[in-house]
Short mmCIF file of C-alpha atoms and ligand atoms in Angstrom, two decimals:
data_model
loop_
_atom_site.label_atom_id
_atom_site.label_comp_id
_atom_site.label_asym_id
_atom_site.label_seq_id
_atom_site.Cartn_x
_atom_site.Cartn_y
_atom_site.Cartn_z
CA UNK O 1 0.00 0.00 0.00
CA UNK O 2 1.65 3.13 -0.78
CA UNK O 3 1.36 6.49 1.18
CA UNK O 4 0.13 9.61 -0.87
CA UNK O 5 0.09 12.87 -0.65
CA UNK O 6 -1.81 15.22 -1.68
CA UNK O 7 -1.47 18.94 -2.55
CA UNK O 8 -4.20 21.38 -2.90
CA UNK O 9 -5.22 24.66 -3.15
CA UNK O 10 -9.26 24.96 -3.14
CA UNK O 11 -12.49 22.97 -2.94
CA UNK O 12 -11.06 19.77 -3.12
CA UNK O 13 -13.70 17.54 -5.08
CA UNK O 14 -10.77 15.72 -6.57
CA UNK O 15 -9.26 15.32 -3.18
CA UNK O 16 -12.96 13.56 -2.03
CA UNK O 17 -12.82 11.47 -4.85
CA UNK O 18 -9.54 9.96 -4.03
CA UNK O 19 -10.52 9.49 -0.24
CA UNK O 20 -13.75 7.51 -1.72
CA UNK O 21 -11.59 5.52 -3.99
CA UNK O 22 -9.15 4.20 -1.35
CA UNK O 23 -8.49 0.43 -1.57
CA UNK O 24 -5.38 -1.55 -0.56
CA UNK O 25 -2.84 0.48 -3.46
CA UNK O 26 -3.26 3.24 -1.60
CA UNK O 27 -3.83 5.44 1.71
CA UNK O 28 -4.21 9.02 1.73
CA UNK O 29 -1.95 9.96 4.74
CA UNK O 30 -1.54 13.70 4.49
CA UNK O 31 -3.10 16.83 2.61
CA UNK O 32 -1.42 20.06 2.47
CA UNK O 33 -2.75 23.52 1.24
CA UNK O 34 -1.17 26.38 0.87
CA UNK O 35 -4.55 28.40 0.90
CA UNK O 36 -5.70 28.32 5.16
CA UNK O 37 -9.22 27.86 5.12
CA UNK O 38 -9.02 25.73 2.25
CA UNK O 39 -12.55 23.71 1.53
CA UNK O 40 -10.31 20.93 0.83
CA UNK O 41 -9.08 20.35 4.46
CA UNK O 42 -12.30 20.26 5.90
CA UNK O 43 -12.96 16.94 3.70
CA UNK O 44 -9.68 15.75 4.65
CA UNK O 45 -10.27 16.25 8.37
CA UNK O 46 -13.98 14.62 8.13
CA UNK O 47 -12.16 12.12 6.85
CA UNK O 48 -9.85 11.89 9.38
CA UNK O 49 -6.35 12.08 7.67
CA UNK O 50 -4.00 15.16 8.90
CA UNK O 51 -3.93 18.05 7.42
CA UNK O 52 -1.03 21.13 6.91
CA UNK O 53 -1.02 24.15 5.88
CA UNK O 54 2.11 25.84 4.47
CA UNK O 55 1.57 29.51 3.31
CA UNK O 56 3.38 30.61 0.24
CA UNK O 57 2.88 34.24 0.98
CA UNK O 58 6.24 36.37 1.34
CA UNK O 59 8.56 33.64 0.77
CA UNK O 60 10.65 32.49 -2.44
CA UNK O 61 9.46 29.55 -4.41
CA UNK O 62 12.44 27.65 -3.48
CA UNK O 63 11.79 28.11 0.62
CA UNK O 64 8.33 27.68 -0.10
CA UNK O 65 9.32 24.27 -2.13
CA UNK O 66 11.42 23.25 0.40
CA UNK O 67 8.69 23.82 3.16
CA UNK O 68 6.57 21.25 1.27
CA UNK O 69 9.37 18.67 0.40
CA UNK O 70 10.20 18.55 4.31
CA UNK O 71 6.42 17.83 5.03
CA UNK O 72 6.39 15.60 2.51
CA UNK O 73 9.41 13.31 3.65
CA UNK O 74 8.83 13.58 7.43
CA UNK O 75 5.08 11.91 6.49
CA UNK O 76 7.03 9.39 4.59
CA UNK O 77 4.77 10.07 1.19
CA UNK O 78 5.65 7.96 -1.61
CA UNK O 79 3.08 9.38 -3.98
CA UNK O 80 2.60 13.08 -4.67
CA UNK O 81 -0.85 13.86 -6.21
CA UNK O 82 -1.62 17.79 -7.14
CA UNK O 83 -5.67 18.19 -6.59
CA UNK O 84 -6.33 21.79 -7.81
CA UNK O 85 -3.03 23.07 -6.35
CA UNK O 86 -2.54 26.36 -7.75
CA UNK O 87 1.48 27.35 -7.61
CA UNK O 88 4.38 26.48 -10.25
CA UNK O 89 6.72 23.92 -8.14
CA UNK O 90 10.12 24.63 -8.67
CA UNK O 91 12.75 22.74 -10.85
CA UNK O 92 14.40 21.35 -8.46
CA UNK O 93 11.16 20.00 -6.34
CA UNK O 94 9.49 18.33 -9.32
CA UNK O 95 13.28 16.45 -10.04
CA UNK O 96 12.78 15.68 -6.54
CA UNK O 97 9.42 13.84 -6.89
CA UNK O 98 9.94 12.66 -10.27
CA UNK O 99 8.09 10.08 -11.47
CA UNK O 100 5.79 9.63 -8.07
CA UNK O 101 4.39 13.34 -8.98
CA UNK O 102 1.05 13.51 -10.91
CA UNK O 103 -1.42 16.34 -11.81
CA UNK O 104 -4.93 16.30 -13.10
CA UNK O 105 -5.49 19.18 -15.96
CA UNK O 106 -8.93 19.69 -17.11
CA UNK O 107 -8.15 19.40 -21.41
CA UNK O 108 -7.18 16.36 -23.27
CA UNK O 109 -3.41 17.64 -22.73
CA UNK O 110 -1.00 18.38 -24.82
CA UNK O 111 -4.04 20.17 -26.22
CA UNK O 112 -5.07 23.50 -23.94
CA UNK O 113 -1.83 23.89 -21.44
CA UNK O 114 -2.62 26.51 -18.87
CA UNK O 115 -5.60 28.34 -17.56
CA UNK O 116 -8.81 29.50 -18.70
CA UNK O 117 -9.10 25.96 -20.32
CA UNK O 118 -12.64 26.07 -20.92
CA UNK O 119 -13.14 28.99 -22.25
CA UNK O 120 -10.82 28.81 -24.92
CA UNK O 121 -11.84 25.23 -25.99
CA UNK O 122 -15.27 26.85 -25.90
CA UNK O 123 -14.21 29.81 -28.17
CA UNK O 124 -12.35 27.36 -30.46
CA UNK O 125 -15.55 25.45 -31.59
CA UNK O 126 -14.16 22.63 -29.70
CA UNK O 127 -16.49 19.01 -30.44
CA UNK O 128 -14.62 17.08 -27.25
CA UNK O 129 -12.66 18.00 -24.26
CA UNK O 130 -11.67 15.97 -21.12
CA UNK O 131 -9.26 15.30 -18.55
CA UNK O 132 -5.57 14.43 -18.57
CA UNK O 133 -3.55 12.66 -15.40
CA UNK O 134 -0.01 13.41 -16.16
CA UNK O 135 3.12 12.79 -14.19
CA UNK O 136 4.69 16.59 -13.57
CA UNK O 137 7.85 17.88 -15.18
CA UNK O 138 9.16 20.89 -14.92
CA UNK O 139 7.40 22.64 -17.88
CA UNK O 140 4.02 23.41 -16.88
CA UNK O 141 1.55 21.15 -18.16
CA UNK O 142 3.40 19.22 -20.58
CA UNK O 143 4.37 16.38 -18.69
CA UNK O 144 3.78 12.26 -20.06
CA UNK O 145 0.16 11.53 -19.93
CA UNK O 146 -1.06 8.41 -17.65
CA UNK O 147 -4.93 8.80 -18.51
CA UNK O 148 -7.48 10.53 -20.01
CA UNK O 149 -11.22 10.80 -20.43
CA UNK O 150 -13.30 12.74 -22.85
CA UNK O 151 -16.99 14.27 -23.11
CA UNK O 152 -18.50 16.54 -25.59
CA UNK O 153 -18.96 19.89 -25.97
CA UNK O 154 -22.40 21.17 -26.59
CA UNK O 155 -23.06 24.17 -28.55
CA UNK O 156 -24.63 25.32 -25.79
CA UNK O 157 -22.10 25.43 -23.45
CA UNK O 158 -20.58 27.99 -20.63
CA UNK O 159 -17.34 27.64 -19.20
CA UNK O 160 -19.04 26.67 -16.18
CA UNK O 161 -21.61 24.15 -17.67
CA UNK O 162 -18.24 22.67 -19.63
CA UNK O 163 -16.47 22.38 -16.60
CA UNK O 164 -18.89 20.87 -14.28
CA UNK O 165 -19.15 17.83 -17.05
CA UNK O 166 -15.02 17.61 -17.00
CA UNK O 167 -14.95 17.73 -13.25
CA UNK O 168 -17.63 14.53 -13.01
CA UNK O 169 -14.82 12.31 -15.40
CA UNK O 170 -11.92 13.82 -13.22
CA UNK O 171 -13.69 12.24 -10.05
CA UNK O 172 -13.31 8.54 -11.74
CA UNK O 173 -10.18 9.33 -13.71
CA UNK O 174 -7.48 10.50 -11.14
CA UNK O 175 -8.28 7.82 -8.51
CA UNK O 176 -8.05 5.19 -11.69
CA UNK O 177 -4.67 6.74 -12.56
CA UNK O 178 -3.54 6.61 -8.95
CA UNK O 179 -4.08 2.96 -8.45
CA UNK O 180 -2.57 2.68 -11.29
CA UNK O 181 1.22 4.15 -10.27
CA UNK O 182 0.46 2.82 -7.05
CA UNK O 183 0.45 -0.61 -8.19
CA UNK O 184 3.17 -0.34 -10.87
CA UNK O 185 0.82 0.09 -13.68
CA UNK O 186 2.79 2.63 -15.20
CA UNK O 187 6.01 4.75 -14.63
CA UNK O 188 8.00 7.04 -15.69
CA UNK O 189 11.15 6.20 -18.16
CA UNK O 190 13.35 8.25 -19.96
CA UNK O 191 10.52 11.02 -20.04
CA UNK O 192 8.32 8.50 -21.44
CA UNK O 193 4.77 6.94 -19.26
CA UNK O 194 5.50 3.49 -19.66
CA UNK O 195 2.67 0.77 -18.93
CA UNK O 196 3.09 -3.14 -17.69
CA UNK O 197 0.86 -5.13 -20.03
C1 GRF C 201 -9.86 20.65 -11.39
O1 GRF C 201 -10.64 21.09 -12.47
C2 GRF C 201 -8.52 20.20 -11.86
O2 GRF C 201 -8.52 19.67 -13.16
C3 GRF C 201 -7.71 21.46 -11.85
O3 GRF C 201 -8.20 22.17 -10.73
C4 GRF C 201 -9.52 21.77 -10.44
C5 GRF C 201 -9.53 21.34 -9.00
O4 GRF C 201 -10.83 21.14 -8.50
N1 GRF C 201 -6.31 21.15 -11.80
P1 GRF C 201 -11.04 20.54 -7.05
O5 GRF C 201 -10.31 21.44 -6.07
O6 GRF C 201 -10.49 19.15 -7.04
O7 GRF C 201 -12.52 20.56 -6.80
#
């Protein structure tokens, strides 16, 4: 059973789908936000698995970084899973983690890197969009892609309405992708996501 971690910055719906999804790959032992007050920690706490909070306010991204490695090592995670955490890690962290540190981006990456996702897939007549689990490197966004799910757009779509119907495959893909690392089902070679038959 491996020991994640997980990183976030917000409402945590991701974070509550992983809790659900528990089985005997993996146990959620620690959540950290950088954001106090977080929605996030409140599900974590409910569901009874400490919680941190490490501020990035007035500090460098490298002490920040740091901050969040030591955490990270003193709970003894062996799985690092990003659920809506909103800062750019540092070089020299993601190295750190690499290959047992995954992200969930709400576009059928490498298609629709960075923010505003929705809106822009939206404005680009878009027929499909989705949800990409990717192990992190340090560009943002672009790093080897472990699984994805699609859905349709509708011509009648908001950025909201789009993202509420991304956000429902999210909840079944990330926990599907963490099972996945956590039992070997895939790692990270040479830059490359390689999967066990
Ligand atoms: C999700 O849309 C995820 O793809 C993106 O941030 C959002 C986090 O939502 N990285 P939540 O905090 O898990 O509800």
């Amino acid at each position: 059973m491996k020991r994640v971690a997980v990183l976030i910055s917000g409402r945590g719906t991701n974070l509550s789908a992983l809790i659900a999804a528990q089985d005997a790959s993996y146990r959620i032992t620690l959540v950290v936000s950088n954001v106090e007050g977080a929605e996030g920690l409140e599900r974590a706490a409910e569901a009874g698995i400490p919680t941190l909070v490490i501020p990035h306010k007035g500090k460098s991204r490298e002490a920040f970084d740091a901050e969040i490695d030591d955490a990270l090592r003193a709970a003894n995670a062996q799985i690092v899973v990003l659920a809506g955490f909103m800062r750019i890690l540092s070089d020299g962290f993601v190295r750190g983690w690499e290959g047992r540190l995954v992200n969930i981006h709400p576009s059928l990456l490498p298609a629709y890197k960075g923010t505003r996702v929705h809106e822009r897939v939206i404005a680009a007549g878009e027929a499909l969009s989705g949800a990409s689990v990717h192990f992190v490197v340090p560009e943002l966004d672009a790093g080897p892609v472990i699984a994805q799910a699609s859905v349709p757009v509708r011509p009648s779509d908001t950025p909201e309405a789009l993202a509420a119907r991304v956000l429902d495959v999210e909840h079944r893909l990330y926990p599907e992708a963490v099972k996945l690392l956590a039992t070997g089902g895939v790692r990270l070679e040479k830059g490359l996501a390689v999967f066990n038959p």
